[in-house]
N, CA, C and O of each residue as an XYZ file, in Angstrom:
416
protein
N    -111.084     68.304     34.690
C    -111.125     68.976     33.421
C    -112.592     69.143     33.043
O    -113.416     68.277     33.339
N    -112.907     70.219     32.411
C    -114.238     70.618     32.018
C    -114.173     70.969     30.682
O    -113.090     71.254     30.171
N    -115.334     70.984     29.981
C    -115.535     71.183     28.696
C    -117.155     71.130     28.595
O    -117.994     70.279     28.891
N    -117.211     72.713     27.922
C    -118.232     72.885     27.241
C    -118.843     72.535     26.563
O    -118.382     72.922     25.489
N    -120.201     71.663     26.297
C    -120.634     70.852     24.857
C    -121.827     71.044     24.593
O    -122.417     70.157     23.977
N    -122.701     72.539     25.070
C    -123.389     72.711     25.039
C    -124.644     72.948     23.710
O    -124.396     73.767     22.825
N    -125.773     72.271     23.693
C    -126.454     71.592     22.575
C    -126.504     70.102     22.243
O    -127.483     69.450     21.880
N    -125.269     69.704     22.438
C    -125.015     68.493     22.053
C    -125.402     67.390     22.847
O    -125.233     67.457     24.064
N    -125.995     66.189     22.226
C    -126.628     64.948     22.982
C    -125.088     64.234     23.549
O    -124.053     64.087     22.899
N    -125.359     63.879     24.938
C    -124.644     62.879     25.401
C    -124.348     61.769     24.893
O    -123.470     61.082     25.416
N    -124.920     61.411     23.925
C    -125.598     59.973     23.476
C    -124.349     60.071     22.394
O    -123.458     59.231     22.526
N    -124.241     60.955     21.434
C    -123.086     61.099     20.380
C    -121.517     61.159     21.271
O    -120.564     60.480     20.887
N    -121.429     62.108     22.542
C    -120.080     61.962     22.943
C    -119.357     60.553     22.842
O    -119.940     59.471     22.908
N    -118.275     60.702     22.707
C    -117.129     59.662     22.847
C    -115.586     59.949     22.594
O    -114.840     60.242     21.660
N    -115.524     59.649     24.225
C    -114.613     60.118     25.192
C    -113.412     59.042     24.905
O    -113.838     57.921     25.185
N    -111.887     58.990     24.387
C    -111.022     57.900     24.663
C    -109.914     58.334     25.177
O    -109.400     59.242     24.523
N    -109.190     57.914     26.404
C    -108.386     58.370     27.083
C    -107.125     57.169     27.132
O    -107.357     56.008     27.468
N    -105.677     57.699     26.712
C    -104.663     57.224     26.897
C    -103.806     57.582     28.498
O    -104.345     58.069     29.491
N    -102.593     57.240     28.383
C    -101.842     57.545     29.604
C    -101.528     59.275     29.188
O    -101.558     60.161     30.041
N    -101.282     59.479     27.964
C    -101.178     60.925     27.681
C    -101.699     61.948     27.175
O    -101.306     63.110     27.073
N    -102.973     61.223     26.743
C    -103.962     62.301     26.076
C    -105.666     61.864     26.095
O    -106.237     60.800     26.336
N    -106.080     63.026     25.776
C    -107.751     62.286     25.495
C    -108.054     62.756     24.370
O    -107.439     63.783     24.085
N    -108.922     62.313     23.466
C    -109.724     62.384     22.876
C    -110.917     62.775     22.968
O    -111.472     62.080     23.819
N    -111.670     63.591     22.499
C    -113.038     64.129     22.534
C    -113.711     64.017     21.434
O    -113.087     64.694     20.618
N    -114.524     63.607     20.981
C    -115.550     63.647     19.846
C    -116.797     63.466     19.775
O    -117.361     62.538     20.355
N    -117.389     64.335     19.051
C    -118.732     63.950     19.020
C    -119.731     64.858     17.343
O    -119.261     65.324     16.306
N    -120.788     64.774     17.705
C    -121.464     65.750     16.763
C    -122.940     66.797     16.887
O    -124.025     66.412     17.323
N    -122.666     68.005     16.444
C    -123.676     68.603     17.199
C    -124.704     68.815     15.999
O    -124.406     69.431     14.976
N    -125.814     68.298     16.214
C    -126.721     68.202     15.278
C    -127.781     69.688     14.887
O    -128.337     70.428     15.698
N    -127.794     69.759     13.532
C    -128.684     70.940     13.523
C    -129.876     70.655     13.558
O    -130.331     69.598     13.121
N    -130.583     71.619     14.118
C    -132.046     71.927     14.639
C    -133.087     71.899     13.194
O    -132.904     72.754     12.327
N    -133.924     71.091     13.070
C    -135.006     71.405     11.723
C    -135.767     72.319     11.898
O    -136.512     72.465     12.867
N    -135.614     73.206     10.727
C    -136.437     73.893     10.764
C    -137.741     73.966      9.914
O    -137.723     73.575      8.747
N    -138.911     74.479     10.504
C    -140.261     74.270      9.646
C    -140.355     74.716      8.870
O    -139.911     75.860      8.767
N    -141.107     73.978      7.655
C    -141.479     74.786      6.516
C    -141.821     76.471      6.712
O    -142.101     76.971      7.801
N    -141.778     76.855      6.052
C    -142.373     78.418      6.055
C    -141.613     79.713      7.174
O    -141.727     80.929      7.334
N    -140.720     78.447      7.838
C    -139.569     79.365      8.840
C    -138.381     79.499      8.183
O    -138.162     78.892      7.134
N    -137.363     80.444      8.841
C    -136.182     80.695      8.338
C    -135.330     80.999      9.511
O    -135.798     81.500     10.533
N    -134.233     80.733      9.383
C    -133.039     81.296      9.982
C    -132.235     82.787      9.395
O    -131.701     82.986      8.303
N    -132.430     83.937     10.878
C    -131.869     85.448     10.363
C    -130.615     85.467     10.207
O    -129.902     85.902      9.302
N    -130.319     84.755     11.554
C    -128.680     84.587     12.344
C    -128.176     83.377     12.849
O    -129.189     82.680     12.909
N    -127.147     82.634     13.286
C    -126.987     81.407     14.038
C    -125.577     81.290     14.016
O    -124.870     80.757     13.161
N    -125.232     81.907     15.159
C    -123.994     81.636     15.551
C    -123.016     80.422     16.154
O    -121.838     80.393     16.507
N    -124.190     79.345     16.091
C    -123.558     77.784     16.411
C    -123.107     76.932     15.344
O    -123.727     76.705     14.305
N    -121.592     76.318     15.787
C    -121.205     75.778     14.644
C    -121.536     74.279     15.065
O    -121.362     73.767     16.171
N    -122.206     73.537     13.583
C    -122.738     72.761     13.495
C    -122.044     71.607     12.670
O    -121.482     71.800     11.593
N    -122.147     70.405     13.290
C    -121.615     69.140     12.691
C    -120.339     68.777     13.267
O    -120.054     69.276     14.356
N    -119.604     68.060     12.758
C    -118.717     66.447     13.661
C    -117.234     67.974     14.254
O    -116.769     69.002     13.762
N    -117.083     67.235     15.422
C    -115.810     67.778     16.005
C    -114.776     66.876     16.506
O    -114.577     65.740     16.077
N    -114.151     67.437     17.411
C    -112.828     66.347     17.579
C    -111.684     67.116     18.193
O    -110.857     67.737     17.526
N    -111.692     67.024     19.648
C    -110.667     67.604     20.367
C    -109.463     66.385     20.863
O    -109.677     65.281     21.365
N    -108.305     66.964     20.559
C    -107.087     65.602     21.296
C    -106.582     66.984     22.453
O    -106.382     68.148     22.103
N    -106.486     66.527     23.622
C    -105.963     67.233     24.714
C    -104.452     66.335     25.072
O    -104.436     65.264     25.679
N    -103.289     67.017     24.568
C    -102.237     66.294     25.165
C    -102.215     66.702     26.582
O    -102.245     67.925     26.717
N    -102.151     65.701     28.192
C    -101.934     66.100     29.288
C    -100.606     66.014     29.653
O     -99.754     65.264     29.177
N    -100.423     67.278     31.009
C     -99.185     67.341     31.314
C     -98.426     66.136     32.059
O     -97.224     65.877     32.130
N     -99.170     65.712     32.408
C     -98.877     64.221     33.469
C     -99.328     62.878     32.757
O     -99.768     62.823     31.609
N     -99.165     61.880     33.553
C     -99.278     60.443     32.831
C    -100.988     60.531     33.856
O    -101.089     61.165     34.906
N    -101.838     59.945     33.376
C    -103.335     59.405     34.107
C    -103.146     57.775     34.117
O    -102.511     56.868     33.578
N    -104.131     58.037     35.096
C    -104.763     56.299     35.023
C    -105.962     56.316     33.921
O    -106.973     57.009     34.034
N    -105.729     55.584     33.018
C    -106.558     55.711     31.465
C    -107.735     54.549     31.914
O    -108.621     54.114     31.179
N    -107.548     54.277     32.958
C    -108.906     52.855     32.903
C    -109.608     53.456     34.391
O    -110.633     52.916     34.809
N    -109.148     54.294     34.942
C    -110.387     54.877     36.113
C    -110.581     56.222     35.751
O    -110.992     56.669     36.822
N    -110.563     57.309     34.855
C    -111.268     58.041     34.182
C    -112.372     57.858     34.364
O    -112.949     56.818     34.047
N    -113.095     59.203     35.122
C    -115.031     59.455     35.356
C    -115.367     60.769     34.557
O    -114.825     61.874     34.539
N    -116.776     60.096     33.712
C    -117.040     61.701     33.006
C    -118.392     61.618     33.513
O    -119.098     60.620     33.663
N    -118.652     62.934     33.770
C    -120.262     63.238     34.244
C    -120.620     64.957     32.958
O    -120.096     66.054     32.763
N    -121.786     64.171     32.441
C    -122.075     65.478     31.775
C    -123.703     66.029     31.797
O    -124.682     65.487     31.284
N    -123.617     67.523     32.715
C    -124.837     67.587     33.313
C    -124.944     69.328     32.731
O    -123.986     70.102     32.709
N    -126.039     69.581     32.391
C    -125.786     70.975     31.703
C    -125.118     71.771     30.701
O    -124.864     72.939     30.405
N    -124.913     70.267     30.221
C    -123.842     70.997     28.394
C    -122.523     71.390     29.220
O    -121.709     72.146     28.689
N    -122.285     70.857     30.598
C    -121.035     70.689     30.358
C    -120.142     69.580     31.180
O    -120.455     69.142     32.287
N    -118.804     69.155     30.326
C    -118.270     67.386     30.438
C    -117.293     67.613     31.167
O    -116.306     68.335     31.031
N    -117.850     66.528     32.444
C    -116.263     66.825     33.779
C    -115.877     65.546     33.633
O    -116.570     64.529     33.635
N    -114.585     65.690     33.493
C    -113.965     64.680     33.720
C    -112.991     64.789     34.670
O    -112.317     65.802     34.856
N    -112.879     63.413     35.480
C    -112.415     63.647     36.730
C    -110.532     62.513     35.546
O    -110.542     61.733     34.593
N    -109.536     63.021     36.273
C    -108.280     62.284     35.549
C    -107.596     61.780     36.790
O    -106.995     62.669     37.393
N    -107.539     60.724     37.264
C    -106.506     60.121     38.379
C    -105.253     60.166     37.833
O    -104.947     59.510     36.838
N    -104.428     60.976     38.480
C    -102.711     60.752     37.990
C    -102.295     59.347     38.548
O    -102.688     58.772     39.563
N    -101.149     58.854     37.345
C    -101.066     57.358     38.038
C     -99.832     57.428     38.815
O     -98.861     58.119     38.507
N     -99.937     56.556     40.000
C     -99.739     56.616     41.428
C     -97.890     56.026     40.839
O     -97.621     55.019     40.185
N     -96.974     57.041     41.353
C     -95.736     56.650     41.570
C     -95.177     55.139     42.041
O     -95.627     54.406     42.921
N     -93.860     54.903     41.002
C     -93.572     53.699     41.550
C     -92.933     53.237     42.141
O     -92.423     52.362     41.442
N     -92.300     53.179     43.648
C     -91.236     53.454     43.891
C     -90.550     52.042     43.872
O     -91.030     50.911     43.785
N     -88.693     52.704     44.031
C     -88.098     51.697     43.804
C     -88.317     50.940     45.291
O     -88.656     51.387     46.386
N     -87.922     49.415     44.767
C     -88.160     48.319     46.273
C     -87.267     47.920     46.120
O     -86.752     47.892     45.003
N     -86.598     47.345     47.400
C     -85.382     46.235     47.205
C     -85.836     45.344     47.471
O     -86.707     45.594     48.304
N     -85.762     43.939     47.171
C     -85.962     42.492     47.280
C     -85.218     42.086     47.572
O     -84.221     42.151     46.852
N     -85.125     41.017     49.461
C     -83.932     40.308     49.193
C     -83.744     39.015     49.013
O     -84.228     38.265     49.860
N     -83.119     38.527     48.056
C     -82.855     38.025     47.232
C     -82.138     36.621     48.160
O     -81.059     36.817     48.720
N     -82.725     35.410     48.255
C     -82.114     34.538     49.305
C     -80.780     33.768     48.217
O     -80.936     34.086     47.039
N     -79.823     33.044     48.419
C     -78.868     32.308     47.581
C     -79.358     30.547     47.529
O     -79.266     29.806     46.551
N     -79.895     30.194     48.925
C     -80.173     29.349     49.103
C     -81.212     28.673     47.917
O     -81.086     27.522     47.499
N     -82.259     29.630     47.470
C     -83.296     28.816     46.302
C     -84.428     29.214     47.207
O     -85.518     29.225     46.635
N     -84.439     29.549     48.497
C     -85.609     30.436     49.318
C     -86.246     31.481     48.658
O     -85.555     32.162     47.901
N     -87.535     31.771     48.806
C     -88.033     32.903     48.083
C     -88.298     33.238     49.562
O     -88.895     32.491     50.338
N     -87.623     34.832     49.959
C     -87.964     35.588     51.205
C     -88.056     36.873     50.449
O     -87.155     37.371     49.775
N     -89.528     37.454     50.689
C     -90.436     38.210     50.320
C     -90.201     39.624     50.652
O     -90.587     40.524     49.906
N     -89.494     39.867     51.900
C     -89.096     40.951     52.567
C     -88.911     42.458     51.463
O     -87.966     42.582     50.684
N     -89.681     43.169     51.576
C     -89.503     44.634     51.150
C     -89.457     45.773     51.560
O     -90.144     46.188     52.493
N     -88.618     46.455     50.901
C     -88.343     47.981     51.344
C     -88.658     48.922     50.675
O     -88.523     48.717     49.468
N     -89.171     50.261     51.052
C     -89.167     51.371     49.727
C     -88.152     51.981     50.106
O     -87.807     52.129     51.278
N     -87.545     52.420     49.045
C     -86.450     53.983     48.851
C     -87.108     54.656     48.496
O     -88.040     54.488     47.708
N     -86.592     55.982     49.245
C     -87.172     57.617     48.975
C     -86.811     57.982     47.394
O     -87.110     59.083     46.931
């Protein structure tokens, strides 16, 4: 996933990621301007934001990687790894025998 955040310091991002969504926030600070200067035009919108991305799949929320290089934020999302069913068999005796299987 990518996202544009261009202007904005890395330093303000903060990124929180669940099994179903992320969070994005941060703030894009306006530029001072000098005495005796002015602004004609400025088409950047300025101050606090806040994106929630519901995802289509479940992630792994604790190995989430963000790299942000050029005003813009990759985040890499590991889908979390299927579980399949196992059979255990189950000794009568009071034995613990470890033996496992996967089903398709």
């Amino acid at each position: 996933m990518t996202i544009q955040l261009a202007g904005i310091n890395p330093d303000v991002i903060d990124i929180q990621a669940t099994r179903e969504s992320l969070v994005i926030s941060g703030e894009r600070q306006q530029p001072e301007v000098l005495e005796g200067d002015r602004v004609l035009h400025d088409n950047i919108r300025y101050g606090s934001f806040r994106r929630v991305v519901n995802l289509p799949e479940a992630i792994q929320n604790d190995a989430v990687e963000a790299n942000f290089e050029h005003g813009f934020l990759t985040l890499t999302l590991p889908k979390i790894e299927e579980v399949r069913n196992k059979v255990v068999k189950i000794s009568l005796n009071g034995g613990n025998e470890t033996a496992t299987e996967e089903l398709p």
